[in-house]
Amino acid sequence: MRPNSPETSPESKPQTRKRPTITDVARAAGVSIAVVSYALNGRPGVSPATRDRVLRIADEYGWRPSAAARSLRTSERSIALALIHSESSTSRSGHFMDFLAGLQHTLEKHEHSLWLKVVADEEQAATMYHTGWLERRFDAVIVRDVIHDDPRLAVVSREHIPAVVVGHPQISSPHISVWVDEPHAIGQAVDLLCDLGHRTVGFLHSDPTRDTVSRTTQAARVSAARHGARLLTHVTRTPEDSAAAARALLTGTQRPTALVTDTDDTALITLDVARRLSLNVPWDLSLICLGSSAQATLATPSLTSIDVPFTALGEHVGHALMDLLSAGSSSNITVPLPPVSVRGTIAPPRNSDT
Amino acid sequence: MRPNSPETSPESKPQTRKRPTITDVARAAGVSIAVVSYALNGRPGVSPATRDRVLRIADEYGWRPSAAARSLRTSERSIALALIHSESSTSRSGHFMDFLAGLQHTLEKHEHSLWLKVVADEEQAATMYHTGWLERRFDAVIVRDVIHDDPRLAVVSREHIPAVVVGHPQISSPHISVWVDEPHAIGQAVDLLCDLGHRTVGFLHSDPTRDTVSRTTQAARVSAARHGARLLTHVTRTPEDSAAAARALLTGTQRPTALVTDTDDTALITLDVARRLSLNVPWDLSLICLGSSAQATLATPSLTSIDVPFTALGEHVGHALMDLLSAGSSSNITVPLPPVSVRGTIAPPRNSDT
DNA sequence: CTGTTAGCGCTTTCAA
DNA sequence: TTGAAAGCGCTAACAG
């Protein structure tokens, strides 16, 4: 007998922490541990009677297989996602939860779990992905909000970690991509404004690190050009910057009569700026943003926006991951963006008799 | 030789997924696996030369011990936290990230990890805590935003799961509590407003499920009473409700000249309502809220607020958990709230010559 | 200092 | 239908 062998009188309540193991359940049920395992996992080859008894006893004992022990045999499938928490990303986090909900919902249906970590920046995320991979903590990763020369993409490629990238297929490179066609949406927004008669349109992009910045700007430009309209662009980095940019635009000599923003937050800020400049939205200024309907409807006037389906995006990413993990590969997918939801912030320009 | 023994030609690149194990490293280093284990974990009893060599080879092989295998022996310590994602909680999620950052920072220092899950409600959180506990996925849990008859508290008590509750000691009951003294803060806000001369003060609480609602309301009431001021209270459930409540308050016969809100979001909404009623903040209406400075400074005028130190709160919870897990118990702690940060939304009432 | 070995709790052949 | 037993990869006694 080993020293310190715990006194296991069967009747004594496990006052401290002595959670039962499969052995305890097997003994209590008068069967071998194999049978318990079979019964629990719904494997064939156990008589219904035995199965029931085992299950009942397991339940009685409050027993569930230890995750660690189990995953030592059957690599428990899970997906890693690093939540990047910089000051700048704080605003976006509301949507992030929607994304997470959709993602986890899908993963759960396929019996995968999500391994979430909060990190400060992409660099940390990369090292986290690296060590986590070596420690076999997950089977695939998600890379969101790709930046230029993203370190996460580097490790993922180097270590051959299965990955799904939320971003344009081109930057996702060898990995599979789930893409929200923001440029297209921005183009549509500009189109709509031009169709209303606007001839000077502003475009505010609030995050220079995002990979979409050039693509969306380009789309806006093309769209404006097609209508013979002028496009004024500002790329900002912080909310304060955005406010400043909006003010600069709205007090400039070529004041745009309409503005498109890449974010509902930026739109809210712009709304505020306009108000302080005594510009009446939508009559003096039209406004369209990319964002969530929740945020959009809360403002006054409620924002005309293109509502990004964050939950659906999460689900798509989940499916892409499942395909990738099961089939070994998977095709890129484009998440459709709904048409502009017209709310209270657009109107023809005041002097639309150009 | 076992059937299906993998063809392991040492030189062949592990093209697919054949991550090395401790055995591979040991063999490559010409030592036993014990030595590798010792070397890796910095245990004494390995010659520096060997240690270096082992470490180098491990690194070369890109080897890190499998989390599952390791934690089968040494119960890897980790903490569970269920992120509740209901529509109503969406707005609060921005602060949540700050909390998480602080929490994880502390946990990491003590080599604990965070097990995060996104769930829809407290009920799901409770079952998640339950099964997770039985599966030995964590050693303690965090319960945040306690509601009335919280199912999480029920399982935690029933299963004797070590827990730290963010909430009033009284509702945290047998568990240890980390408490932000919101009632006190609200009281201070009301005091300040009364001192400025306000005699009719409104209090908007945006979440009837929170356990703080009665305590904060009571504090506001006491504070107002002390100054002989009138307190008008509204408890709302959704942003729309809050807007309606604010409007009701501001158009009522006894229009308050000052308002206190429990959330920066509510304050923003109130600001919007005031604007639409052509009330000039702060001259026609003073406003103080509980919230984060980030949100507060963004508005126009910038919100006078009591800035909740979410990151610090996370750190405190982390420390409480570490104490609980190591010492077996820990004392309740109260997180101090800073004094009111006076910004642009308070002023004496217009006719303060009462 | 280093190697051997016994498990951790579970899944999964292979025999009975 | 069941049981015995071999590991999964690692840590930690215990021997050498």
PDB file of C-alpha atoms in Angstrom, chain A residues 72-335:
ATOM      1  CA  LEU A  72      -5.281  12.297 -24.141  1.00  0.00           C
ATOM      2  CA  ARG A  73      -6.782   9.497 -26.165  1.00  0.00           C
ATOM      3  CA  THR A  74      -9.201  11.171 -28.457  1.00  0.00           C
ATOM      4  CA  SER A  75      -7.727  14.500 -29.321  1.00  0.00           C
ATOM      5  CA  GLU A  76     -10.551  16.701 -28.215  1.00  0.00           C
ATOM      6  CA  ARG A  77     -11.300  19.021 -31.054  1.00  0.00           C
ATOM      7  CA  SER A  78     -11.155  22.668 -30.378  1.00  0.00           C
ATOM      8  CA  ILE A  79     -10.559  25.936 -32.094  1.00  0.00           C
ATOM      9  CA  ALA A  80      -8.398  28.788 -30.909  1.00  0.00           C
ATOM     10  CA  LEU A  81      -9.308  32.412 -31.099  1.00  0.00           C
ATOM     11  CA  ALA A  82      -7.289  35.245 -29.665  1.00  0.00           C
ATOM     12  CA  LEU A  83      -9.329  38.254 -28.681  1.00  0.00           C
ATOM     13  CA  ILE A  84      -7.173  41.249 -29.313  1.00  0.00           C
ATOM     14  CA  HIS A  85      -7.829  43.866 -26.736  1.00  0.00           C
ATOM     15  CA  SER A  86      -6.132  47.103 -27.601  1.00  0.00           C
ATOM     16  CA  GLU A  87      -7.663  50.453 -26.807  1.00  0.00           C
ATOM     17  CA  SER A  88      -8.519  50.901 -30.435  1.00  0.00           C
ATOM     18  CA  SER A  89     -10.422  47.670 -30.693  1.00  0.00           C
ATOM     19  CA  THR A  90     -12.568  48.316 -27.657  1.00  0.00           C
ATOM     20  CA  SER A  91     -15.322  49.837 -29.681  1.00  0.00           C
ATOM     21  CA  ARG A  92     -15.630  46.882 -31.947  1.00  0.00           C
ATOM     22  CA  SER A  93     -16.034  44.417 -29.103  1.00  0.00           C
ATOM     23  CA  GLY A  94     -19.782  44.689 -28.998  1.00  0.00           C
ATOM     24  CA  HIS A  95     -20.010  43.100 -32.389  1.00  0.00           C
ATOM     25  CA  PHE A  96     -17.395  40.639 -31.344  1.00  0.00           C
ATOM     26  CA  MET A  97     -19.766  38.998 -28.937  1.00  0.00           C
ATOM     27  CA  ASP A  98     -22.273  38.449 -31.712  1.00  0.00           C
ATOM     28  CA  PHE A  99     -19.569  36.888 -33.773  1.00  0.00           C
ATOM     29  CA  LEU A 100     -18.566  34.653 -30.892  1.00  0.00           C
ATOM     30  CA  ALA A 101     -22.112  33.566 -30.270  1.00  0.00           C
ATOM     31  CA  GLY A 102     -22.571  32.520 -33.878  1.00  0.00           C
ATOM     32  CA  LEU A 103     -19.233  30.816 -33.970  1.00  0.00           C
ATOM     33  CA  GLN A 104     -19.656  28.875 -30.788  1.00  0.00           C
ATOM     34  CA  HIS A 105     -23.113  27.839 -31.750  1.00  0.00           C
ATOM     35  CA  THR A 106     -21.816  26.167 -34.874  1.00  0.00           C
ATOM     36  CA  LEU A 107     -18.808  24.662 -33.182  1.00  0.00           C
ATOM     37  CA  GLU A 108     -20.926  23.144 -30.490  1.00  0.00           C
ATOM     38  CA  LYS A 109     -23.148  21.457 -32.996  1.00  0.00           C
ATOM     39  CA  HIS A 110     -20.056  19.685 -34.248  1.00  0.00           C
ATOM     40  CA  GLU A 111     -18.764  18.965 -30.774  1.00  0.00           C
ATOM     41  CA  HIS A 112     -15.903  21.323 -30.968  1.00  0.00           C
ATOM     42  CA  SER A 113     -15.020  23.813 -28.328  1.00  0.00           C
ATOM     43  CA  LEU A 114     -13.604  27.274 -28.442  1.00  0.00           C
ATOM     44  CA  TRP A 115     -10.346  28.154 -26.789  1.00  0.00           C
ATOM     45  CA  LEU A 116     -10.456  31.865 -26.145  1.00  0.00           C
ATOM     46  CA  LYS A 117      -7.636  34.038 -24.981  1.00  0.00           C
ATOM     47  CA  VAL A 118      -7.427  37.751 -24.465  1.00  0.00           C
ATOM     48  CA  VAL A 119      -4.217  39.287 -25.753  1.00  0.00           C
ATOM     49  CA  ALA A 120      -2.955  42.795 -26.235  1.00  0.00           C
ATOM     50  CA  ASP A 121      -1.912  42.698 -29.855  1.00  0.00           C
ATOM     51  CA  GLU A 122      -1.365  40.583 -32.944  1.00  0.00           C
ATOM     52  CA  GLU A 123       2.161  39.731 -31.886  1.00  0.00           C
ATOM     53  CA  GLN A 124       0.972  38.187 -28.648  1.00  0.00           C
ATOM     54  CA  ALA A 125      -1.771  36.431 -30.481  1.00  0.00           C
ATOM     55  CA  ALA A 126       0.822  34.906 -32.765  1.00  0.00           C
ATOM     56  CA  THR A 127       2.969  33.535 -29.969  1.00  0.00           C
ATOM     57  CA  MET A 128      -0.140  32.299 -28.250  1.00  0.00           C
ATOM     58  CA  TYR A 129      -1.136  30.444 -31.361  1.00  0.00           C
ATOM     59  CA  HIS A 130       2.329  29.016 -31.610  1.00  0.00           C
ATOM     60  CA  THR A 131       2.726  27.641 -28.119  1.00  0.00           C
ATOM     61  CA  GLY A 132      -0.881  26.586 -27.957  1.00  0.00           C
ATOM     62  CA  TRP A 133      -0.387  24.598 -31.119  1.00  0.00           C
ATOM     63  CA  LEU A 134       2.719  22.897 -29.824  1.00  0.00           C
ATOM     64  CA  GLU A 135       0.883  22.046 -26.655  1.00  0.00           C
ATOM     65  CA  ARG A 136      -1.889  20.574 -28.773  1.00  0.00           C
ATOM     66  CA  ARG A 137      -4.494  22.791 -27.264  1.00  0.00           C
ATOM     67  CA  PHE A 138      -6.433  23.179 -30.477  1.00  0.00           C
ATOM     68  CA  ASP A 139      -6.760  21.877 -33.986  1.00  0.00           C
ATOM     69  CA  ALA A 140      -7.262  25.068 -35.890  1.00  0.00           C
ATOM     70  CA  VAL A 141      -7.230  28.784 -35.400  1.00  0.00           C
ATOM     71  CA  ILE A 142      -9.222  31.777 -36.489  1.00  0.00           C
ATOM     72  CA  VAL A 143      -7.530  34.935 -37.636  1.00  0.00           C
ATOM     73  CA  ARG A 144      -9.726  37.996 -37.619  1.00  0.00           C
ATOM     74  CA  ASP A 145      -9.089  41.625 -38.392  1.00  0.00           C
ATOM     75  CA  VAL A 146      -5.967  40.933 -40.357  1.00  0.00           C
ATOM     76  CA  ILE A 147      -3.394  43.673 -40.376  1.00  0.00           C
ATOM     77  CA  HIS A 148      -0.531  44.369 -42.713  1.00  0.00           C
ATOM     78  CA  ASP A 149       2.242  41.785 -42.308  1.00  0.00           C
ATOM     79  CA  ASP A 150       0.190  40.012 -39.724  1.00  0.00           C
ATOM     80  CA  PRO A 151       2.384  37.957 -37.394  1.00  0.00           C
ATOM     81  CA  ARG A 152      -0.449  35.520 -36.839  1.00  0.00           C
ATOM     82  CA  LEU A 153      -0.517  34.644 -40.494  1.00  0.00           C
ATOM     83  CA  ALA A 154       3.224  34.104 -40.328  1.00  0.00           C
ATOM     84  CA  VAL A 155       3.170  31.476 -37.584  1.00  0.00           C
ATOM     85  CA  VAL A 156       0.097  29.848 -38.933  1.00  0.00           C
ATOM     86  CA  SER A 157       1.848  29.344 -42.245  1.00  0.00           C
ATOM     87  CA  ARG A 158       5.152  28.362 -40.752  1.00  0.00           C
ATOM     88  CA  GLU A 159       3.678  25.779 -38.412  1.00  0.00           C
ATOM     89  CA  HIS A 160       1.119  24.569 -40.899  1.00  0.00           C
ATOM     90  CA  ILE A 161      -1.680  25.278 -38.497  1.00  0.00           C
ATOM     91  CA  PRO A 162      -5.102  24.841 -40.067  1.00  0.00           C
ATOM     92  CA  ALA A 163      -6.617  28.280 -40.167  1.00  0.00           C
ATOM     93  CA  VAL A 164      -9.630  30.191 -41.276  1.00  0.00           C
ATOM     94  CA  VAL A 165      -8.991  33.824 -42.009  1.00  0.00           C
ATOM     95  CA  VAL A 166     -11.705  36.418 -41.896  1.00  0.00           C
ATOM     96  CA  GLY A 167     -10.611  38.665 -44.711  1.00  0.00           C
ATOM     97  CA  HIS A 168     -10.093  38.962 -48.409  1.00  0.00           C
ATOM     98  CA  PRO A 169      -9.008  35.713 -50.102  1.00  0.00           C
ATOM     99  CA  GLN A 170      -5.947  37.424 -51.456  1.00  0.00           C
ATOM    100  CA  ILE A 171      -4.505  38.282 -48.088  1.00  0.00           C
ATOM    101  CA  SER A 172      -5.636  34.990 -46.634  1.00  0.00           C
ATOM    102  CA  SER A 173      -3.291  33.468 -49.100  1.00  0.00           C
ATOM    103  CA  PRO A 174      -2.923  29.757 -48.622  1.00  0.00           C
ATOM    104  CA  HIS A 175      -5.489  29.614 -45.860  1.00  0.00           C
ATOM    105  CA  ILE A 176      -9.158  29.517 -46.374  1.00  0.00           C
ATOM    106  CA  SER A 177     -10.959  32.785 -46.228  1.00  0.00           C
ATOM    107  CA  VAL A 178     -14.355  33.907 -45.073  1.00  0.00           C
ATOM    108  CA  TRP A 179     -14.956  37.292 -46.494  1.00  0.00           C
ATOM    109  CA  VAL A 180     -17.457  40.020 -45.901  1.00  0.00           C
ATOM    110  CA  ASP A 181     -17.538  42.054 -49.044  1.00  0.00           C
ATOM    111  CA  GLU A 182     -17.222  45.447 -47.449  1.00  0.00           C
ATOM    112  CA  PRO A 183     -15.892  47.153 -50.539  1.00  0.00           C
ATOM    113  CA  HIS A 184     -18.962  46.139 -52.446  1.00  0.00           C
ATOM    114  CA  ALA A 185     -21.169  47.423 -49.672  1.00  0.00           C
ATOM    115  CA  ILE A 186     -19.324  50.703 -49.486  1.00  0.00           C
ATOM    116  CA  GLY A 187     -19.665  51.005 -53.228  1.00  0.00           C
ATOM    117  CA  GLN A 188     -23.383  50.493 -52.925  1.00  0.00           C
ATOM    118  CA  ALA A 189     -23.640  53.125 -50.263  1.00  0.00           C
ATOM    119  CA  VAL A 190     -21.827  55.622 -52.446  1.00  0.00           C
ATOM    120  CA  ASP A 191     -24.010  54.632 -55.380  1.00  0.00           C
ATOM    121  CA  LEU A 192     -27.127  55.250 -53.376  1.00  0.00           C
ATOM    122  CA  LEU A 193     -25.947  58.649 -52.248  1.00  0.00           C
ATOM    123  CA  CYS A 194     -24.976  59.642 -55.750  1.00  0.00           C
ATOM    124  CA  ASP A 195     -28.309  58.481 -57.026  1.00  0.00           C
ATOM    125  CA  LEU A 196     -29.914  60.791 -54.527  1.00  0.00           C
ATOM    126  CA  GLY A 197     -28.037  63.601 -56.153  1.00  0.00           C
ATOM    127  CA  HIS A 198     -24.991  63.994 -53.964  1.00  0.00           C
ATOM    128  CA  ARG A 199     -21.924  65.116 -55.850  1.00  0.00           C
ATOM    129  CA  THR A 200     -19.396  65.444 -53.076  1.00  0.00           C
ATOM    130  CA  VAL A 201     -19.169  62.427 -50.843  1.00  0.00           C
ATOM    131  CA  GLY A 202     -16.838  61.805 -47.934  1.00  0.00           C
ATOM    132  CA  PHE A 203     -15.513  58.450 -46.828  1.00  0.00           C
ATOM    133  CA  LEU A 204     -14.237  57.919 -43.315  1.00  0.00           C
ATOM    134  CA  HIS A 205     -12.236  54.813 -42.534  1.00  0.00           C
ATOM    135  CA  SER A 206     -11.418  54.426 -38.889  1.00  0.00           C
ATOM    136  CA  ASP A 207      -8.716  51.822 -38.874  1.00  0.00           C
ATOM    137  CA  PRO A 208      -5.610  52.089 -41.023  1.00  0.00           C
ATOM    138  CA  THR A 209      -4.334  48.741 -39.813  1.00  0.00           C
ATOM    139  CA  ARG A 210      -7.186  46.789 -41.328  1.00  0.00           C
ATOM    140  CA  ASP A 211      -6.529  45.102 -44.599  1.00  0.00           C
ATOM    141  CA  THR A 212      -9.788  46.374 -46.018  1.00  0.00           C
ATOM    142  CA  VAL A 213      -8.824  49.997 -46.016  1.00  0.00           C
ATOM    143  CA  SER A 214      -7.430  50.208 -49.516  1.00  0.00           C
ATOM    144  CA  ARG A 215     -10.055  47.968 -51.004  1.00  0.00           C
ATOM    145  CA  THR A 216     -12.981  49.845 -49.545  1.00  0.00           C
ATOM    146  CA  THR A 217     -11.487  53.200 -50.410  1.00  0.00           C
ATOM    147  CA  GLN A 218     -10.948  52.034 -53.935  1.00  0.00           C
ATOM    148  CA  ALA A 219     -14.511  50.795 -54.185  1.00  0.00           C
ATOM    149  CA  ALA A 220     -15.829  54.109 -52.961  1.00  0.00           C
ATOM    150  CA  ARG A 221     -13.645  55.910 -55.450  1.00  0.00           C
ATOM    151  CA  VAL A 222     -14.768  53.805 -58.362  1.00  0.00           C
ATOM    152  CA  SER A 223     -18.361  54.209 -57.412  1.00  0.00           C
ATOM    153  CA  ALA A 224     -18.094  57.973 -57.075  1.00  0.00           C
ATOM    154  CA  ALA A 225     -16.239  58.252 -60.349  1.00  0.00           C
ATOM    155  CA  ARG A 226     -18.932  56.335 -62.137  1.00  0.00           C
ATOM    156  CA  HIS A 227     -21.393  58.984 -61.067  1.00  0.00           C
ATOM    157  CA  GLY A 228     -19.058  61.821 -61.770  1.00  0.00           C
ATOM    158  CA  ALA A 229     -19.000  62.657 -58.081  1.00  0.00           C
ATOM    159  CA  ARG A 230     -16.105  63.830 -56.011  1.00  0.00           C
ATOM    160  CA  LEU A 231     -14.832  61.570 -53.212  1.00  0.00           C
ATOM    161  CA  LEU A 232     -13.023  62.891 -50.166  1.00  0.00           C
ATOM    162  CA  THR A 233     -11.277  60.324 -48.040  1.00  0.00           C
ATOM    163  CA  HIS A 234      -9.920  60.271 -44.527  1.00  0.00           C
ATOM    164  CA  VAL A 235      -8.312  57.378 -42.744  1.00  0.00           C
ATOM    165  CA  THR A 236      -8.193  57.802 -39.006  1.00  0.00           C
ATOM    166  CA  ARG A 237      -6.856  55.874 -36.094  1.00  0.00           C
ATOM    167  CA  THR A 238      -8.746  56.898 -32.988  1.00  0.00           C
ATOM    168  CA  PRO A 239     -12.213  58.172 -32.206  1.00  0.00           C
ATOM    169  CA  GLU A 240     -10.696  61.593 -31.625  1.00  0.00           C
ATOM    170  CA  ASP A 241      -9.062  61.453 -35.031  1.00  0.00           C
ATOM    171  CA  SER A 242     -12.358  60.528 -36.562  1.00  0.00           C
ATOM    172  CA  ALA A 243     -14.050  63.476 -34.932  1.00  0.00           C
ATOM    173  CA  ALA A 244     -11.308  65.757 -36.176  1.00  0.00           C
ATOM    174  CA  ALA A 245     -11.497  64.324 -39.662  1.00  0.00           C
ATOM    175  CA  ALA A 246     -15.247  64.699 -39.754  1.00  0.00           C
ATOM    176  CA  ARG A 247     -14.946  68.279 -38.629  1.00  0.00           C
ATOM    177  CA  ALA A 248     -12.256  69.016 -41.193  1.00  0.00           C
ATOM    178  CA  LEU A 249     -14.406  67.554 -43.909  1.00  0.00           C
ATOM    179  CA  LEU A 250     -17.540  69.380 -42.863  1.00  0.00           C
ATOM    180  CA  THR A 251     -15.880  72.745 -42.486  1.00  0.00           C
ATOM    181  CA  GLY A 252     -13.711  72.463 -45.572  1.00  0.00           C
ATOM    182  CA  THR A 253     -14.231  74.472 -48.717  1.00  0.00           C
ATOM    183  CA  GLN A 254     -15.581  71.468 -50.547  1.00  0.00           C
ATOM    184  CA  ARG A 255     -17.987  70.376 -47.912  1.00  0.00           C
ATOM    185  CA  PRO A 256     -19.396  66.926 -48.734  1.00  0.00           C
ATOM    186  CA  THR A 257     -23.141  66.676 -48.541  1.00  0.00           C
ATOM    187  CA  ALA A 258     -22.908  62.998 -47.717  1.00  0.00           C
ATOM    188  CA  LEU A 259     -20.613  60.811 -45.701  1.00  0.00           C
ATOM    189  CA  VAL A 260     -19.963  57.103 -45.595  1.00  0.00           C
ATOM    190  CA  THR A 261     -18.222  55.543 -42.622  1.00  0.00           C
ATOM    191  CA  ASP A 262     -16.789  52.096 -42.141  1.00  0.00           C
ATOM    192  CA  THR A 263     -18.137  51.783 -38.624  1.00  0.00           C
ATOM    193  CA  ASP A 264     -21.237  52.658 -36.699  1.00  0.00           C
ATOM    194  CA  ASP A 265     -19.085  54.186 -34.017  1.00  0.00           C
ATOM    195  CA  THR A 266     -17.549  56.568 -36.485  1.00  0.00           C
ATOM    196  CA  ALA A 267     -20.984  57.412 -37.758  1.00  0.00           C
ATOM    197  CA  LEU A 268     -22.120  58.241 -34.246  1.00  0.00           C
ATOM    198  CA  ILE A 269     -19.128  60.473 -33.804  1.00  0.00           C
ATOM    199  CA  THR A 270     -19.807  62.136 -37.105  1.00  0.00           C
ATOM    200  CA  LEU A 271     -23.386  62.705 -36.108  1.00  0.00           C
ATOM    201  CA  ASP A 272     -22.143  64.456 -33.020  1.00  0.00           C
ATOM    202  CA  VAL A 273     -19.753  66.620 -34.967  1.00  0.00           C
ATOM    203  CA  ALA A 274     -22.466  67.576 -37.412  1.00  0.00           C
ATOM    204  CA  ARG A 275     -24.718  68.542 -34.573  1.00  0.00           C
ATOM    205  CA  ARG A 276     -22.095  70.801 -33.119  1.00  0.00           C
ATOM    206  CA  LEU A 277     -21.652  72.432 -36.490  1.00  0.00           C
ATOM    207  CA  SER A 278     -25.399  72.976 -36.554  1.00  0.00           C
ATOM    208  CA  LEU A 279     -25.729  70.794 -39.571  1.00  0.00           C
ATOM    209  CA  ASN A 280     -29.096  69.176 -39.789  1.00  0.00           C
ATOM    210  CA  VAL A 281     -28.925  65.481 -40.536  1.00  0.00           C
ATOM    211  CA  PRO A 282     -30.118  64.345 -43.016  1.00  0.00           C
ATOM    212  CA  TRP A 283     -30.989  67.623 -44.719  1.00  0.00           C
ATOM    213  CA  ASP A 284     -27.565  69.193 -44.540  1.00  0.00           C
ATOM    214  CA  LEU A 285     -25.681  65.944 -44.417  1.00  0.00           C
ATOM    215  CA  SER A 286     -26.483  62.392 -45.350  1.00  0.00           C
ATOM    216  CA  LEU A 287     -24.817  59.557 -43.545  1.00  0.00           C
ATOM    217  CA  ILE A 288     -24.457  55.855 -44.216  1.00  0.00           C
ATOM    218  CA  CYS A 289     -22.353  53.427 -42.257  1.00  0.00           C
ATOM    219  CA  LEU A 290     -21.353  49.836 -42.109  1.00  0.00           C
ATOM    220  CA  GLY A 291     -22.366  48.373 -38.791  1.00  0.00           C
ATOM    221  CA  SER A 292     -24.876  46.524 -36.706  1.00  0.00           C
ATOM    222  CA  SER A 293     -28.530  47.333 -36.707  1.00  0.00           C
ATOM    223  CA  ALA A 294     -28.546  47.416 -32.922  1.00  0.00           C
ATOM    224  CA  GLN A 295     -26.196  50.361 -32.777  1.00  0.00           C
ATOM    225  CA  ALA A 296     -27.756  52.028 -35.762  1.00  0.00           C
ATOM    226  CA  THR A 297     -31.295  52.186 -34.499  1.00  0.00           C
ATOM    227  CA  LEU A 298     -30.265  53.620 -31.184  1.00  0.00           C
ATOM    228  CA  ALA A 299     -29.048  56.925 -32.532  1.00  0.00           C
ATOM    229  CA  THR A 300     -31.138  59.964 -33.392  1.00  0.00           C
ATOM    230  CA  PRO A 301     -31.864  60.088 -36.182  1.00  0.00           C
ATOM    231  CA  SER A 302     -31.408  56.385 -36.549  1.00  0.00           C
ATOM    232  CA  LEU A 303     -28.538  55.567 -38.830  1.00  0.00           C
ATOM    233  CA  THR A 304     -28.988  54.453 -42.366  1.00  0.00           C
ATOM    234  CA  SER A 305     -26.607  51.560 -42.496  1.00  0.00           C
ATOM    235  CA  ILE A 306     -25.494  48.371 -44.057  1.00  0.00           C
ATOM    236  CA  ASP A 307     -25.979  45.892 -41.269  1.00  0.00           C
ATOM    237  CA  VAL A 308     -23.140  43.453 -41.018  1.00  0.00           C
ATOM    238  CA  PRO A 309     -24.497  40.051 -39.988  1.00  0.00           C
ATOM    239  CA  PHE A 310     -21.954  39.317 -37.304  1.00  0.00           C
ATOM    240  CA  THR A 311     -23.689  36.276 -35.936  1.00  0.00           C
ATOM    241  CA  ALA A 312     -23.996  34.763 -39.390  1.00  0.00           C
ATOM    242  CA  LEU A 313     -20.363  35.565 -39.992  1.00  0.00           C
ATOM    243  CA  GLY A 314     -19.464  33.592 -36.915  1.00  0.00           C
ATOM    244  CA  GLU A 315     -21.526  30.677 -38.124  1.00  0.00           C
ATOM    245  CA  HIS A 316     -19.878  30.748 -41.514  1.00  0.00           C
ATOM    246  CA  VAL A 317     -16.472  30.721 -39.943  1.00  0.00           C
ATOM    247  CA  GLY A 318     -17.559  27.799 -37.844  1.00  0.00           C
ATOM    248  CA  HIS A 319     -18.674  25.839 -40.871  1.00  0.00           C
ATOM    249  CA  ALA A 320     -15.525  26.661 -42.757  1.00  0.00           C
ATOM    250  CA  LEU A 321     -13.516  25.324 -39.845  1.00  0.00           C
ATOM    251  CA  MET A 322     -15.509  22.131 -39.688  1.00  0.00           C
ATOM    252  CA  ASP A 323     -15.027  21.572 -43.388  1.00  0.00           C
ATOM    253  CA  LEU A 324     -11.364  22.293 -43.110  1.00  0.00           C
ATOM    254  CA  LEU A 325     -10.915  19.878 -40.254  1.00  0.00           C
ATOM    255  CA  SER A 326     -12.975  17.076 -41.664  1.00  0.00           C
ATOM    256  CA  ALA A 327     -12.409  17.292 -45.384  1.00  0.00           C
ATOM    257  CA  GLY A 328      -8.886  18.547 -44.990  1.00  0.00           C
ATOM    258  CA  SER A 329      -9.701  21.512 -47.097  1.00  0.00           C
ATOM    259  CA  SER A 330     -12.538  23.850 -47.751  1.00  0.00           C
ATOM    260  CA  SER A 331     -13.449  26.549 -50.175  1.00  0.00           C
ATOM    261  CA  ASN A 332     -13.376  30.242 -49.557  1.00  0.00           C
ATOM    262  CA  ILE A 333     -16.697  31.752 -48.801  1.00  0.00           C
ATOM    263  CA  THR A 334     -18.145  35.201 -49.158  1.00  0.00           C
ATOM    264  CA  VAL A 335     -20.674  36.291 -46.614  1.00  0.00           C
TER     265      VAL A 335
END
